[in-house]
Short mmCIF file of N, CA, C and O in Angstrom, two decimals:
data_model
loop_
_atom_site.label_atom_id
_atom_site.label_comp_id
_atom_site.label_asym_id
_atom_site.label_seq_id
_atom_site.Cartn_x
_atom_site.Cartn_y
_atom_site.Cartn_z
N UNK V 21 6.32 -23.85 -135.21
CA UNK V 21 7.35 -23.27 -134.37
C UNK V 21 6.87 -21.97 -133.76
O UNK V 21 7.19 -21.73 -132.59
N UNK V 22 6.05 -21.03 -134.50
CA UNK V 22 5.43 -19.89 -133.70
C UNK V 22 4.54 -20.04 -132.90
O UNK V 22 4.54 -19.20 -131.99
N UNK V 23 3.39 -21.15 -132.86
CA UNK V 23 2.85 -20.96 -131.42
C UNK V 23 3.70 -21.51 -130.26
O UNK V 23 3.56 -21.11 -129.10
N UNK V 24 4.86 -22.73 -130.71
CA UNK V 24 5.39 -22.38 -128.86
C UNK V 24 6.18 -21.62 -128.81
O UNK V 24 6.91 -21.80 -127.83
N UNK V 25 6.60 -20.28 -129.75
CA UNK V 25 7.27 -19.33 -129.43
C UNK V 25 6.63 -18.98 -128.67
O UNK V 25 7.15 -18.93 -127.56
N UNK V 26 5.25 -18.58 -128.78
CA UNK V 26 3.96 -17.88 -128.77
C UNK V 26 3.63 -17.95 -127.33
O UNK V 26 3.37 -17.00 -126.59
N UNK V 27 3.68 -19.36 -127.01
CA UNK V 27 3.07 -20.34 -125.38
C UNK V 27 4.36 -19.72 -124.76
O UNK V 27 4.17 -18.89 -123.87
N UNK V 28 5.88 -20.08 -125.17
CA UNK V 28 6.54 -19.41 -123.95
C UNK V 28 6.85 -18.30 -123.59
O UNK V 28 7.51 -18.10 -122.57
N UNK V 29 6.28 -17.00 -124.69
CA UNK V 29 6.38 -15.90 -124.31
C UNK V 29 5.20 -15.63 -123.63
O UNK V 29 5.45 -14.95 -122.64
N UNK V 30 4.15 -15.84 -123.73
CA UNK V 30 3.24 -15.62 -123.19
C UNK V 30 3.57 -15.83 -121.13
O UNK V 30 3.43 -15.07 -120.16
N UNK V 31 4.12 -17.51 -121.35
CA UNK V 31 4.24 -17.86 -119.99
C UNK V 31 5.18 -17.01 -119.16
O UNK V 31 4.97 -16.45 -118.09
N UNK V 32 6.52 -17.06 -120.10
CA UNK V 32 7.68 -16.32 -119.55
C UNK V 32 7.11 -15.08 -118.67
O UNK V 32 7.11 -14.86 -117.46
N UNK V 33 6.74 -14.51 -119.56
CA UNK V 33 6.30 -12.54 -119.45
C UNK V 33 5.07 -13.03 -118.62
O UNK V 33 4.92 -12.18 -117.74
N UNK V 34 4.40 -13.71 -118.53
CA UNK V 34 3.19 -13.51 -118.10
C UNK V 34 3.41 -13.67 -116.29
O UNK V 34 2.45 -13.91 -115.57
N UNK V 35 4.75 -13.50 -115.77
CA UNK V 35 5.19 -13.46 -113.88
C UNK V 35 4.02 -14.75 -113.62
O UNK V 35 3.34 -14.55 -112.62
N UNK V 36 3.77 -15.72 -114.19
CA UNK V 36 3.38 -16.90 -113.37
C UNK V 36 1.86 -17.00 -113.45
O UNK V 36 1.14 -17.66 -112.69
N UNK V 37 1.46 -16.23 -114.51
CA UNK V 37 -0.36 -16.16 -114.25
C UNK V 37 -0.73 -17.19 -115.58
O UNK V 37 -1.93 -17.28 -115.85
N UNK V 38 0.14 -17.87 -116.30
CA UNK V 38 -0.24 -18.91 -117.45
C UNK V 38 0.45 -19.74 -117.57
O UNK V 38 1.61 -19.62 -117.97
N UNK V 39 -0.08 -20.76 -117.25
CA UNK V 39 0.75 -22.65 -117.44
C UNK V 39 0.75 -22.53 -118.65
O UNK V 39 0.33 -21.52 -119.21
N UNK V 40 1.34 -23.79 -119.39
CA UNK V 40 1.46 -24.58 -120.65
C UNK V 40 0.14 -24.54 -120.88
O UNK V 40 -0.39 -23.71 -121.62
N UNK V 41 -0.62 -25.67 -120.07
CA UNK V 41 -1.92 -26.37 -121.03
C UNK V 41 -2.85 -25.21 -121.22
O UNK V 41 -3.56 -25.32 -122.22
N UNK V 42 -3.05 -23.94 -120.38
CA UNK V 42 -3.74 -23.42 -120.43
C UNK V 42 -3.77 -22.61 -121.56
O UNK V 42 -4.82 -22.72 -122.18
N UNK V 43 -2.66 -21.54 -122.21
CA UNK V 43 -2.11 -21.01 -122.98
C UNK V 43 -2.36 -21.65 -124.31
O UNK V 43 -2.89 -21.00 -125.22
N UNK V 44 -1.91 -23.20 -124.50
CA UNK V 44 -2.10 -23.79 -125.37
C UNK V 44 -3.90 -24.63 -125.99
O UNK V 44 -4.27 -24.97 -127.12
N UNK V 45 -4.44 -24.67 -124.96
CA UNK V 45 -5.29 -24.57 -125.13
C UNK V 45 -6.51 -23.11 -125.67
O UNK V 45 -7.47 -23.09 -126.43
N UNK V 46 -5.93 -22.23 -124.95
CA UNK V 46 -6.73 -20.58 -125.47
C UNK V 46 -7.20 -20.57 -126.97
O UNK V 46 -6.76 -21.25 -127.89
N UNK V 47 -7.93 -19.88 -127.00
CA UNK V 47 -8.86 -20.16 -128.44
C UNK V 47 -7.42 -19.05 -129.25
O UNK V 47 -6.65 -18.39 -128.56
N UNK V 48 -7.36 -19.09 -130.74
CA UNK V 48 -6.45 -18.39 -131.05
C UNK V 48 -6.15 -17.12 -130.75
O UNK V 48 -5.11 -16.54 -130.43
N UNK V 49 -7.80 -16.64 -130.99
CA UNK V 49 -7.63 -14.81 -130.79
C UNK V 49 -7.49 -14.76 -129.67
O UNK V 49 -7.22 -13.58 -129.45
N UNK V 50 -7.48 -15.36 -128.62
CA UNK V 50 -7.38 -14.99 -127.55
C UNK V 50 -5.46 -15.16 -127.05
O UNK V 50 -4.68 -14.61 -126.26
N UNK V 51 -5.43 -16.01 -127.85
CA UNK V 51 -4.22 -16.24 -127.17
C UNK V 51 -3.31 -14.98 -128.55
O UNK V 51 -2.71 -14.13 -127.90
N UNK V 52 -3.20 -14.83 -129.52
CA UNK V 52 -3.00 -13.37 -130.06
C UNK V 52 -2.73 -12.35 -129.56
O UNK V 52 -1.72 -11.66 -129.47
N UNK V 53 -4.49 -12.26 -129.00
CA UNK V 53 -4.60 -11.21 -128.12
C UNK V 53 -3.77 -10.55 -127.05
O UNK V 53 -3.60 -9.37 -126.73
N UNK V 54 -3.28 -11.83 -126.57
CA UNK V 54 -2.62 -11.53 -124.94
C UNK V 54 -0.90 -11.81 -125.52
O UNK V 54 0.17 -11.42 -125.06
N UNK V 55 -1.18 -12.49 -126.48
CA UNK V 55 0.70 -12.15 -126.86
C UNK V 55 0.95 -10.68 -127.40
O UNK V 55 2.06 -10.18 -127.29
N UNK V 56 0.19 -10.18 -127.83
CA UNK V 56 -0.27 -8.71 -128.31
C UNK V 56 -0.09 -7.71 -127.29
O UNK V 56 0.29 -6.56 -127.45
N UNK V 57 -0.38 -8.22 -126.33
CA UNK V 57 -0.71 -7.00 -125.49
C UNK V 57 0.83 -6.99 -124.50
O UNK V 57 1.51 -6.06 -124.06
N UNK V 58 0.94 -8.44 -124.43
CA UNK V 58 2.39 -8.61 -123.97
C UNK V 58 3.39 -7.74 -124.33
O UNK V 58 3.92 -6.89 -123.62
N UNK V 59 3.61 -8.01 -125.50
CA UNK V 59 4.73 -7.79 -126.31
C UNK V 59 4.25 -5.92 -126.17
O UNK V 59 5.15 -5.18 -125.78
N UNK V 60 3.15 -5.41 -126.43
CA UNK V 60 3.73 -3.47 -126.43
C UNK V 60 3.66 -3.56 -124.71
O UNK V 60 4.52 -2.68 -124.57
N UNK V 61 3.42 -3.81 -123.74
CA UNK V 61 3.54 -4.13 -122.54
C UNK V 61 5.08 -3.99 -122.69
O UNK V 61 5.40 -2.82 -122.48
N UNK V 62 6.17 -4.81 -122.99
CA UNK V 62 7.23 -5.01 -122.85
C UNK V 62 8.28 -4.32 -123.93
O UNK V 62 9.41 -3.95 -123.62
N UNK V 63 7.75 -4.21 -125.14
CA UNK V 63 8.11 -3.59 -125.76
C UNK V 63 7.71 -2.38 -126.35
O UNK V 63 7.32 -2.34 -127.51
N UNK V 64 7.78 -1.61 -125.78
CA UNK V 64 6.80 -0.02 -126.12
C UNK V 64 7.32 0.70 -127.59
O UNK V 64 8.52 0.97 -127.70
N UNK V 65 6.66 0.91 -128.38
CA UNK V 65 6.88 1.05 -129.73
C UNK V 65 8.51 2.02 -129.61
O UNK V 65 9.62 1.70 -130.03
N UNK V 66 8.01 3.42 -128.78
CA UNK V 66 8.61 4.67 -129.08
C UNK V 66 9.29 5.19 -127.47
O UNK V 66 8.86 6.03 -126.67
N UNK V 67 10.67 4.18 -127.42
CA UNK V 67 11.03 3.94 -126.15
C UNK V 67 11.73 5.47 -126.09
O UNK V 67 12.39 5.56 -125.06
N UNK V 68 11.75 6.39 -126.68
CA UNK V 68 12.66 7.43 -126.52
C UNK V 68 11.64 8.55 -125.86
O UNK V 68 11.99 9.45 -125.10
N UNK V 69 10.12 8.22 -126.38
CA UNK V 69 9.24 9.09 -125.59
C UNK V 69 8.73 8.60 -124.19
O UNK V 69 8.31 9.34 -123.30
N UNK V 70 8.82 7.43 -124.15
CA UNK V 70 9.21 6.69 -122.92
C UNK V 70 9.90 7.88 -121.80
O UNK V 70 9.25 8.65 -121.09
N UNK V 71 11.48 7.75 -121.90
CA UNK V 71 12.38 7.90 -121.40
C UNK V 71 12.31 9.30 -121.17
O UNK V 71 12.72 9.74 -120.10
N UNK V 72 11.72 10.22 -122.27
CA UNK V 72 11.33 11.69 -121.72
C UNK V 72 10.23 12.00 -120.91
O UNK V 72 10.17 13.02 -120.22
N UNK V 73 9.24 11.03 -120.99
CA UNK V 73 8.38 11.43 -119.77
C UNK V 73 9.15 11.13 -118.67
O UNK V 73 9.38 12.03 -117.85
N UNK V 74 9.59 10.05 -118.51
CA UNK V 74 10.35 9.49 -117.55
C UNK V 74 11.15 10.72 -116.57
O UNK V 74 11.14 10.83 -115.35
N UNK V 75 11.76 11.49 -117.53
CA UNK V 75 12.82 12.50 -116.89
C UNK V 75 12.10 13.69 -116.63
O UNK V 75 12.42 14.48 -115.74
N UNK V 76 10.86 13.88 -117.60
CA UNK V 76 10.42 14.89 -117.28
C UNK V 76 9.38 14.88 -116.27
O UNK V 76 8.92 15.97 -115.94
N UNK V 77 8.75 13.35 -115.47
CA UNK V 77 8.39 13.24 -114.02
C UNK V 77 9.06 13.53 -113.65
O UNK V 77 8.69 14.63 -113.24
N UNK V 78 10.55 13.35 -113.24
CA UNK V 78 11.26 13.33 -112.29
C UNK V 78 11.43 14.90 -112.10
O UNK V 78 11.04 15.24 -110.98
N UNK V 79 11.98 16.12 -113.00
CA UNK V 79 11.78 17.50 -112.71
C UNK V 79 11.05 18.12 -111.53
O UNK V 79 11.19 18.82 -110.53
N UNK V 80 9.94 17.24 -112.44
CA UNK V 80 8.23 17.58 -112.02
C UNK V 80 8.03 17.53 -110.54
O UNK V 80 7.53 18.42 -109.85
N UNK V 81 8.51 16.34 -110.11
CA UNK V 81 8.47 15.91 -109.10
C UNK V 81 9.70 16.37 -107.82
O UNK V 81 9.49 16.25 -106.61
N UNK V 82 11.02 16.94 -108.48
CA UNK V 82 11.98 17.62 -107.72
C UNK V 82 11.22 19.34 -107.42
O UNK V 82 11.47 20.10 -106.49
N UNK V 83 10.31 19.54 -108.52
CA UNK V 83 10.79 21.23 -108.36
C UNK V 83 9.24 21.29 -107.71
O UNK V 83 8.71 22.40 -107.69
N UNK V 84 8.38 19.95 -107.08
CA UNK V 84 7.62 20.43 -106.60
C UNK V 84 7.85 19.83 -105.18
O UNK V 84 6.86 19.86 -104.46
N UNK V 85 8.64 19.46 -104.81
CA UNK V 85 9.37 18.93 -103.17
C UNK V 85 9.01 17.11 -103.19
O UNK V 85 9.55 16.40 -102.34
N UNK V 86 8.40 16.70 -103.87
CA UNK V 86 7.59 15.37 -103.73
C UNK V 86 9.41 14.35 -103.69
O UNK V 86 9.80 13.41 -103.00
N UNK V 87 10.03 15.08 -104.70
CA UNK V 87 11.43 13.82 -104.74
C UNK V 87 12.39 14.59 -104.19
O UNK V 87 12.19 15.73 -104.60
N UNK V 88 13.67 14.55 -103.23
CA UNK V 88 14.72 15.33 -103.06
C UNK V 88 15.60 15.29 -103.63
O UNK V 88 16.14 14.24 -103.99
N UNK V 89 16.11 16.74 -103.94
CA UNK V 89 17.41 16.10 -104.74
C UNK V 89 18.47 15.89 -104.49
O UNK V 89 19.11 16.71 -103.82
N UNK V 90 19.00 14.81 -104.90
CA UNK V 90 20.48 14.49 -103.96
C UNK V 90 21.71 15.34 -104.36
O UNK V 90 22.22 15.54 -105.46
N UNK V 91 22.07 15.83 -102.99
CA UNK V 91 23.49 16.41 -103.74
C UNK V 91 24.81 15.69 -103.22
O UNK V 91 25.26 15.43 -102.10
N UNK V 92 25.17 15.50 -104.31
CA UNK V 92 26.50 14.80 -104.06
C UNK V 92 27.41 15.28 -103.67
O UNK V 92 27.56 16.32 -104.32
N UNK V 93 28.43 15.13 -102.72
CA UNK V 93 29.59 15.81 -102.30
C UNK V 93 31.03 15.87 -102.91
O UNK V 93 31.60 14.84 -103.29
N UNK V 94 31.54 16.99 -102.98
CA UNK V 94 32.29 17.78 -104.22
C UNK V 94 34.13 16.79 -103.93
O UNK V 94 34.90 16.71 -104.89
N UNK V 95 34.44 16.27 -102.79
CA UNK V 95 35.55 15.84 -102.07
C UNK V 95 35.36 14.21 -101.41
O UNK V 95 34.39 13.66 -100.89
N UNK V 96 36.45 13.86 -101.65
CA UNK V 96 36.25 12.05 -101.32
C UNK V 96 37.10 11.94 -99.77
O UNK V 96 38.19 12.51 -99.77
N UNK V 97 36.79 11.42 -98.77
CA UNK V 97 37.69 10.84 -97.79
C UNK V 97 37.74 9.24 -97.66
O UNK V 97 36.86 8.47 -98.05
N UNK V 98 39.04 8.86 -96.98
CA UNK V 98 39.41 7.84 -97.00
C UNK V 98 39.03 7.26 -95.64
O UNK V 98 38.67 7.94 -94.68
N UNK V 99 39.15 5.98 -95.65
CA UNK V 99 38.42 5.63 -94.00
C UNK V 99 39.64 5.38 -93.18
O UNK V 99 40.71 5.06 -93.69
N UNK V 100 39.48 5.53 -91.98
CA UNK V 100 40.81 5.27 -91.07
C UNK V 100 40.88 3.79 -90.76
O UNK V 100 40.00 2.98 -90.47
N UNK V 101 42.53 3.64 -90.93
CA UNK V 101 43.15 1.82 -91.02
C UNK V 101 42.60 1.79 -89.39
O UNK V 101 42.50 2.69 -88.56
N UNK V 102 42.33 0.59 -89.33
CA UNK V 102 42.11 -0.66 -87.66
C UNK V 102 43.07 -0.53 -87.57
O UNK V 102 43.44 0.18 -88.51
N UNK V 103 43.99 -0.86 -86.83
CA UNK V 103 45.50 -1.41 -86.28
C UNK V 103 45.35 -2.17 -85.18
O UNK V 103 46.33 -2.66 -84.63
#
């Protein structure tokens, strides 16, 4: 049951670059290998340090002009009825 876990994660995740026969055919380590690399690919151990670089590009990138920052407006208007 774990290698066609194995074959359809590979295929799934893999955006179209591995058929069935091919996957299933791969020598083991190889096919390991690339479910291996998949999986921290998709699943990154330490998603919270993730998410702080993440924010802390974005700073980076406001306080040096590269991103603008949006300012949102403080008051809502309504649109005028057709008649």
């Amino acid at each position: 049951m774990m290698l066609f876990n194995q074959i359809h994660e590979i295929i799934f995740h893999g955006n179209g670059g591995y058929d069935w026969h091919t996957v299933y055919n791969m020598p083991i380590w190889l096919r390991n290998f690339t479910f291996n690399k998949l999986k921290e690919h998709y699943n990154p151990k330490d998603q919270d340090d993730v998410v702080s670089k993440s924010k802390s590009a974005m700073r980076t990138a406001q306080s040096d002009g590269i991103v603008p920052k949006i300012n949102v407006p403080t008051y809502v208007t309504k649109a005028s009825k057709k008649k």
